[in-house]
Coordinates of C-alpha atoms and ligand atoms in Angstrom, one line a residue:
X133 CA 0.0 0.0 0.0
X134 CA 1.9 3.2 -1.0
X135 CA -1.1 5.8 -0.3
X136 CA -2.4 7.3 3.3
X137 CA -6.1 6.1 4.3
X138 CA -8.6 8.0 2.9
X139 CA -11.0 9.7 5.9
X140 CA -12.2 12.8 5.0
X141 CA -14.3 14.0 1.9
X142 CA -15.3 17.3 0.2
X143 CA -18.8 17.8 -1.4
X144 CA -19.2 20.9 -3.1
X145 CA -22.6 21.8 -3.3
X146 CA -22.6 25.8 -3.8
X147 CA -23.2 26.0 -7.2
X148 CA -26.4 28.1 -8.5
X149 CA -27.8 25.5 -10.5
X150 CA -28.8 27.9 -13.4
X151 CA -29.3 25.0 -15.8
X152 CA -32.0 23.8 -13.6
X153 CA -33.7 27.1 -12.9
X154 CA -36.8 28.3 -11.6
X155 CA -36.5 24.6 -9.7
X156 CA -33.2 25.6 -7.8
X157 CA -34.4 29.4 -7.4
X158 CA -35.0 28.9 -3.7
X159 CA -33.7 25.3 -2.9
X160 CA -30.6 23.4 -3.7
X161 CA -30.5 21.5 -6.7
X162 CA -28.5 18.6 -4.1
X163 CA -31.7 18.4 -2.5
X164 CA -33.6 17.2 -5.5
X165 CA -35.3 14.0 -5.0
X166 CA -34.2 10.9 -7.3
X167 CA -37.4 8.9 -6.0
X168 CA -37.8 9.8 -2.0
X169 CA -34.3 10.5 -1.4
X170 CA -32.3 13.9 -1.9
X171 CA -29.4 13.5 -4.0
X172 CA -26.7 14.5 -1.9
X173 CA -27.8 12.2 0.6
X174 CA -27.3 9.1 -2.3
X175 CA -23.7 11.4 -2.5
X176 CA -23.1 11.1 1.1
X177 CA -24.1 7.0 1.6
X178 CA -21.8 6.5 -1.3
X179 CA -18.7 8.1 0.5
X180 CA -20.1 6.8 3.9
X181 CA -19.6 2.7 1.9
X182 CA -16.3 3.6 0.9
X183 CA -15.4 4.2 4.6
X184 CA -15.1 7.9 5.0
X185 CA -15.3 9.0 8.4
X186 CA -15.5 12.9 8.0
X187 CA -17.6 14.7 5.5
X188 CA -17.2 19.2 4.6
X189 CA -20.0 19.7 2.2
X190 CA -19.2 23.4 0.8
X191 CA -22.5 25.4 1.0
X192 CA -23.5 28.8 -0.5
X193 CA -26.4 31.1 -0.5
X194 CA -30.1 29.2 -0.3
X195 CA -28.1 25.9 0.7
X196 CA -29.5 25.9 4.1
X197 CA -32.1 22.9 3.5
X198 CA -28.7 20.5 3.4
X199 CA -28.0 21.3 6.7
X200 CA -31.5 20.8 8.0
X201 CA -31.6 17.5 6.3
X202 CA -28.8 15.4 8.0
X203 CA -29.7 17.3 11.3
X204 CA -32.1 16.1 14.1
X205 CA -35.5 17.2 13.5
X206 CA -37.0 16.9 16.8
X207 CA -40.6 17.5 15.8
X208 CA -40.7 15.1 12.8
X209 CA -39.3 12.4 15.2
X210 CA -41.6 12.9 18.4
X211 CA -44.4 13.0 15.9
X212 CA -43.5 9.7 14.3
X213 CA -43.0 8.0 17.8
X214 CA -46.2 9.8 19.1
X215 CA -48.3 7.8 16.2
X216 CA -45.7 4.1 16.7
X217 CA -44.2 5.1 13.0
X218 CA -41.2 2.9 13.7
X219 CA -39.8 2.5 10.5
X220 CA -40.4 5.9 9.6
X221 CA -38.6 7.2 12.3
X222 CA -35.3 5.1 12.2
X223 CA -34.9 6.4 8.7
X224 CA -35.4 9.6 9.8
X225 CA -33.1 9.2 12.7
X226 CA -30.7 7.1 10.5
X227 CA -29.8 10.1 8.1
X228 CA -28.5 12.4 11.1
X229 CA -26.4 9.2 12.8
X230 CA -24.9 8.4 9.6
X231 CA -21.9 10.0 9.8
X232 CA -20.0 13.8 11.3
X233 CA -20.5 16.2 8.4
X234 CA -19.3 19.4 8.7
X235 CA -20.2 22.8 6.9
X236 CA -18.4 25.6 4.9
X237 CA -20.1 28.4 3.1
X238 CA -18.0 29.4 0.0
X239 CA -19.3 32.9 0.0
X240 CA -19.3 33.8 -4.1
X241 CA -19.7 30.8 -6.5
X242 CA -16.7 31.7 -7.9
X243 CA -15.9 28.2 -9.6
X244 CA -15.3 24.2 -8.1
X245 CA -11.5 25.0 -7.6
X246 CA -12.2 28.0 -5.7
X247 CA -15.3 25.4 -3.5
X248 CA -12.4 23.1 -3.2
X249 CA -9.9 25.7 -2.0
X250 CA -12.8 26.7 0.9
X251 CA -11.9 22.9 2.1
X252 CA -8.4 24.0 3.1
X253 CA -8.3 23.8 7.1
X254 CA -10.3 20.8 7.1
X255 CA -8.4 18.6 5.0
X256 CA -4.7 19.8 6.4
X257 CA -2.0 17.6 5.2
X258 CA -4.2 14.6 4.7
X259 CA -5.3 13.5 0.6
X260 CA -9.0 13.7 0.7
X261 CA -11.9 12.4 -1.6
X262 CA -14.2 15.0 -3.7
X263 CA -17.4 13.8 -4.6
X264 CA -19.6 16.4 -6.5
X265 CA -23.0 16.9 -4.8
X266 CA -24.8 16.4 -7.7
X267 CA -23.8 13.9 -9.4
X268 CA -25.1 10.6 -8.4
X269 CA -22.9 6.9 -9.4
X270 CA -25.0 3.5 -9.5
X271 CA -22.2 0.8 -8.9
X272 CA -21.5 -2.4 -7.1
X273 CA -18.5 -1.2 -5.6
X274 CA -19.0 2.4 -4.3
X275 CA -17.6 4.7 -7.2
X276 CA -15.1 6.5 -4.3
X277 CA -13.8 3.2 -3.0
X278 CA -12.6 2.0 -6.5
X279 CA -10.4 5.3 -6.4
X280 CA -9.3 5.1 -2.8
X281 CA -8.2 1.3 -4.0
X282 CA -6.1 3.0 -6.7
X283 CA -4.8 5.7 -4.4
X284 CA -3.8 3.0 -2.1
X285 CA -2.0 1.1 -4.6
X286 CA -0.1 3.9 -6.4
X287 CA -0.4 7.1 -4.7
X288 CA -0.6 10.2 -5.9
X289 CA -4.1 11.9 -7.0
X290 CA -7.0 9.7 -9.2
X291 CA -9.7 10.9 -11.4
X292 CA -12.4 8.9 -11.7
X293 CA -13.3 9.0 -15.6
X294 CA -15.3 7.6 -18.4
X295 CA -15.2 8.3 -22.2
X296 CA -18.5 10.4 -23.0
X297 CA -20.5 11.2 -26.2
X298 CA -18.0 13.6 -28.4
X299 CA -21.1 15.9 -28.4
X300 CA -20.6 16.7 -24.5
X301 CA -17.1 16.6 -24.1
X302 CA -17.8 20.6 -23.7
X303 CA -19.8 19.6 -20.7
X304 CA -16.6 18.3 -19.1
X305 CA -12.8 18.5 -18.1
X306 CA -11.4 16.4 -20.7
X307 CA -7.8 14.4 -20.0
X308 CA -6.1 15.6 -23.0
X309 CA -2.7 13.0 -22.9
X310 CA -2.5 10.3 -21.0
X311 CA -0.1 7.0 -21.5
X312 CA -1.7 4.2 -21.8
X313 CA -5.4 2.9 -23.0
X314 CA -5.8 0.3 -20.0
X315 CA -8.3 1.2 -17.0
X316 CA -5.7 3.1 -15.3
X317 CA -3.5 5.8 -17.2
X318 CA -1.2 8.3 -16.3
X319 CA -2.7 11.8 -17.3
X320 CA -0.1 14.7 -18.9
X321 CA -2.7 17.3 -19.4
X322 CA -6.2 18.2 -19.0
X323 CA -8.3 20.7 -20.6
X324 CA -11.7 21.8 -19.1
X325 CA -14.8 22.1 -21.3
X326 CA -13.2 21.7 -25.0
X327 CA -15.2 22.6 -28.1
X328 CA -16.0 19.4 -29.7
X329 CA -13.4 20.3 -32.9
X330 CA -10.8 20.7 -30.5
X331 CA -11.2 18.2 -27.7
X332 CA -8.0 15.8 -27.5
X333 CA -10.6 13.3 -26.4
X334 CA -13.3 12.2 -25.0
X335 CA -12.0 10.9 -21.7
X336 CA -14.0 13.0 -19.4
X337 CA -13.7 13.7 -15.4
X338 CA -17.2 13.0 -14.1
X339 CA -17.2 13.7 -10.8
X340 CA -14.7 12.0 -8.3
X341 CA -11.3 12.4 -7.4
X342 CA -9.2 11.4 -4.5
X343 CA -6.5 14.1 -4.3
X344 CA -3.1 15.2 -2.6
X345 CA -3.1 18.4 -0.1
X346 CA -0.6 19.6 -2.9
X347 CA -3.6 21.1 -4.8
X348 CA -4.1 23.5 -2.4
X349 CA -0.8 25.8 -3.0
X350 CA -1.7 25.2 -6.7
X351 CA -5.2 26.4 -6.5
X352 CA -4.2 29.6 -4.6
X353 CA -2.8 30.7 -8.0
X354 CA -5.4 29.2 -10.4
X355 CA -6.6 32.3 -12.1
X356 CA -10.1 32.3 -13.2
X357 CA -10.4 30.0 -16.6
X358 CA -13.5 28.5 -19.0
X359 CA -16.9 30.7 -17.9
X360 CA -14.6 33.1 -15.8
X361 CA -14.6 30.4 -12.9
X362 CA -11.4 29.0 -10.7
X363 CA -11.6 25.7 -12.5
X364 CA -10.5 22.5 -10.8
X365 CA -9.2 21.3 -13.9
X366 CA -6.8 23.7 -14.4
X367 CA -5.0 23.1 -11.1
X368 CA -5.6 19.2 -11.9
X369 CA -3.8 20.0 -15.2
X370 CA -0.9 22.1 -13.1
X371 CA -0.7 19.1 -10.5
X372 CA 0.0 17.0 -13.1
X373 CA 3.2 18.4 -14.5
X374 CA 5.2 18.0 -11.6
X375 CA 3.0 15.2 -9.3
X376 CA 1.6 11.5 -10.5
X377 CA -2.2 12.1 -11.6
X378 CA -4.0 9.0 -12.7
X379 CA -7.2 8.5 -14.4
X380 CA -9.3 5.5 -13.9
X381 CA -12.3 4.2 -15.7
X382 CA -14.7 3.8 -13.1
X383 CA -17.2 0.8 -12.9
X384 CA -20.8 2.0 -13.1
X385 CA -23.3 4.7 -14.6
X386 CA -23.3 8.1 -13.6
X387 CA -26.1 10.8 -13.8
X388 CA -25.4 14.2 -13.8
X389 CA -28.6 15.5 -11.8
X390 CA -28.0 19.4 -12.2
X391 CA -29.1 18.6 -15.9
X392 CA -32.5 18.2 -16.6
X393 CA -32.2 15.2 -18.6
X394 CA -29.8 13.8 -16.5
X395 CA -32.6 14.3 -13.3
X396 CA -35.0 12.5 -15.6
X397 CA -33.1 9.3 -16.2
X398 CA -32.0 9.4 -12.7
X399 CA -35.7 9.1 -11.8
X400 CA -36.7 6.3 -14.0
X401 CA -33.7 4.2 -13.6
X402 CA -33.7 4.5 -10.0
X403 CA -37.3 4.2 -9.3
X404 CA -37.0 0.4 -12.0
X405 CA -34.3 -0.6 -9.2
X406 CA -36.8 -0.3 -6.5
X407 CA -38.7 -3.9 -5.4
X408 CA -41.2 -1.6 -3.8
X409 CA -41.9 0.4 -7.2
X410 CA -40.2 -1.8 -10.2
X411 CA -43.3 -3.9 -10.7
X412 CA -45.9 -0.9 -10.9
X413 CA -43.6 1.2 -13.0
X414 CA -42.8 -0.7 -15.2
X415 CA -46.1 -1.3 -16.2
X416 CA -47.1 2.1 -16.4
X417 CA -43.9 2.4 -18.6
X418 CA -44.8 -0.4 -21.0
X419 CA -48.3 1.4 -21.4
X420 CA -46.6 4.8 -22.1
X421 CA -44.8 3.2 -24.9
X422 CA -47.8 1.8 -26.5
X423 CA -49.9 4.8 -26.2
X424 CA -48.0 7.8 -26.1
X425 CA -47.7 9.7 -29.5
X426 CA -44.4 11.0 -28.1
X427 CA -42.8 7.3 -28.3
X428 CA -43.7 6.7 -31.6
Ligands
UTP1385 P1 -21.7 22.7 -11.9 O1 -21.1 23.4 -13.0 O2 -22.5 21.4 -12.1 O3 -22.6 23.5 -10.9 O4 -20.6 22.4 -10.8 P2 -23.4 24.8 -11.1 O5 -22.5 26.0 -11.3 O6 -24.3 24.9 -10.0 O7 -24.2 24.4 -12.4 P3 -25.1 25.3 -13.4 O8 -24.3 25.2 -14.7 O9 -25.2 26.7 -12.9 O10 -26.4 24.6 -13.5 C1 -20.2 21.2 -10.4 C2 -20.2 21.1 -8.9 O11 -19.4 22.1 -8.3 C3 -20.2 22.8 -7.3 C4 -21.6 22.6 -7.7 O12 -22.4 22.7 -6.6 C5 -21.6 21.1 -8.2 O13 -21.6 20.2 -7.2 N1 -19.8 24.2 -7.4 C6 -19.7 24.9 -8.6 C7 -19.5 24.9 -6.2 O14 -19.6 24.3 -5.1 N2 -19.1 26.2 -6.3 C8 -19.0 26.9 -7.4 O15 -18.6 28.0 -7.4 C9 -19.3 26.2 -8.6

């Protein structure tokens, strides 16, 4: 094992959510259900799997419904025990045991580096995981763990990537050389949000990374890049010149909830891997495509 243990993780969830406007006007786009559940709390279970002890979510302006959910709510609880709602209640009760998170308000969404940079004082010295809030990953093996594995074996800092449709590599930072083809590859540059004529590839960074402190001093010089934000990527890209940055195709299927179409697939997916829901769906789904002009 060459790497540290992994026990803290970063969720930045500060963003404005414009691309899901009026929805996110007055509530968090982390907070939008995927079935019953909000999706940072599918966000937080995930890095909870992989064995993370200690969770900073970054928060911003109309964030404050994050907090409330993973706190005690004392009146939903004695209400639920007043009328015997047992299994209600240990959910309930289950979401604020699950594990210590801790709060940071980035104060201006000035970018994901800059919501990484608020993470500073709570990471220290320690490499830490960074699992965007709303970006959800169905997978056997918790899509954090598999990186943490690699981290442990090599060291250094891993992106968790996929190759995407060449029409949305603009969506994403893109690794733009990297040595090998094999599920691991040492990356030499990365680009954020390429035109599709000029994307190196379409080996994108979708939402997971288990990084060294080291991007810290970097990002405190990351001038603002693509859409006048302090991109990640660009201090990824920095960090790579002089420090071992690995990507690694990640097992499993990732939805991108802060897009609209993303939130829909989300939804049907989720609620067809439900025994409580599958059955009923499923039907009503079948019928949809049979009837619906839409699906013709
Ligand atoms: P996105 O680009 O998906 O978030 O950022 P956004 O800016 O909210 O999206 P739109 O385009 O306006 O709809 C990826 C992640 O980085 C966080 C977001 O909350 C999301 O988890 N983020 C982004 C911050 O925490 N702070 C920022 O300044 C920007």
């Amino acid at each position: 094992m060459s790497g540290k243990r992994i026990k803290k993780a970063v969720i930045p969830a500060a963003g404005m959510g414009t691309r899901f406007l009026p929805a996110t006007k007055a509530q968090p786009k982390e907070m939008l259900p995927i079935v019953d559940k909000p999706t940072i709390q599918y966000v937080v279970e995930e890095a909870v799997a992989a064995g993370i002890e200690d969770i900073l979510i970054i928060t911003g302006r109309n964030k404050r419904a994050i907090e409330d959910h993973f706190d005690h709510c004392v009146e939903i609880e004695a209400t639920l025990q007043a009328r015997g709602k047992e299994e209600e209640l240990k959910m309930v009760r289950d979401i604020s045991a699950m594990v210590d998170i801790h709060y940071v308000r980035q104060k201006e969404p000035l970018g994901l580096g800059h919501a990484v940079y608020c993470a500073r004082k709570f990471v220290g010295s320690e490499p830490f995981a960074v699992l965007l809030g709303d970006d959800i990953i169905n997978s056997d093996v918790p899509c954090i763990r598999q990186l943490i594995d690699v981290y442990e074996e090599r060291g250094g800092t891993v992106l968790g990537v996929q190759h995407v449709d060449w029409n949305d590599v603009h969506k994403y930072g893109i690794v733009s050389s990297y040595s090998t083809n094999g599920p691991i590859c040492r990356v030499g540059s990365l680009v954020e949000k390429p035109l599709r004529e000029k994307a190196p590839s379409n080996l994108a960074v979708l939402g997971r990374y288990v990084i060294e402190p080291e991007i810290f001093a970097v990002l405190e010089q990351t001038q603002p890049g693509s859409g006048g934000e302090i991109q990640l990527t660009d201090a990824l890209n920095e960090l790579a010149q002089s420090r071992p940055v690995w990507a690694y195709t990640f097992t499993g299927k990732r939805y991108d909830v802060g897009d609209k179409l993303g939130f829909l697939e989300a939804t049907v997916e989720y609620a067809l891997r439900r025994d409580d829901l599958a059955r009923g769906f499923a039907d009503y789904l079948r019928r949809l495509v049979r009837e619906d002009p839409h699906l013709r």
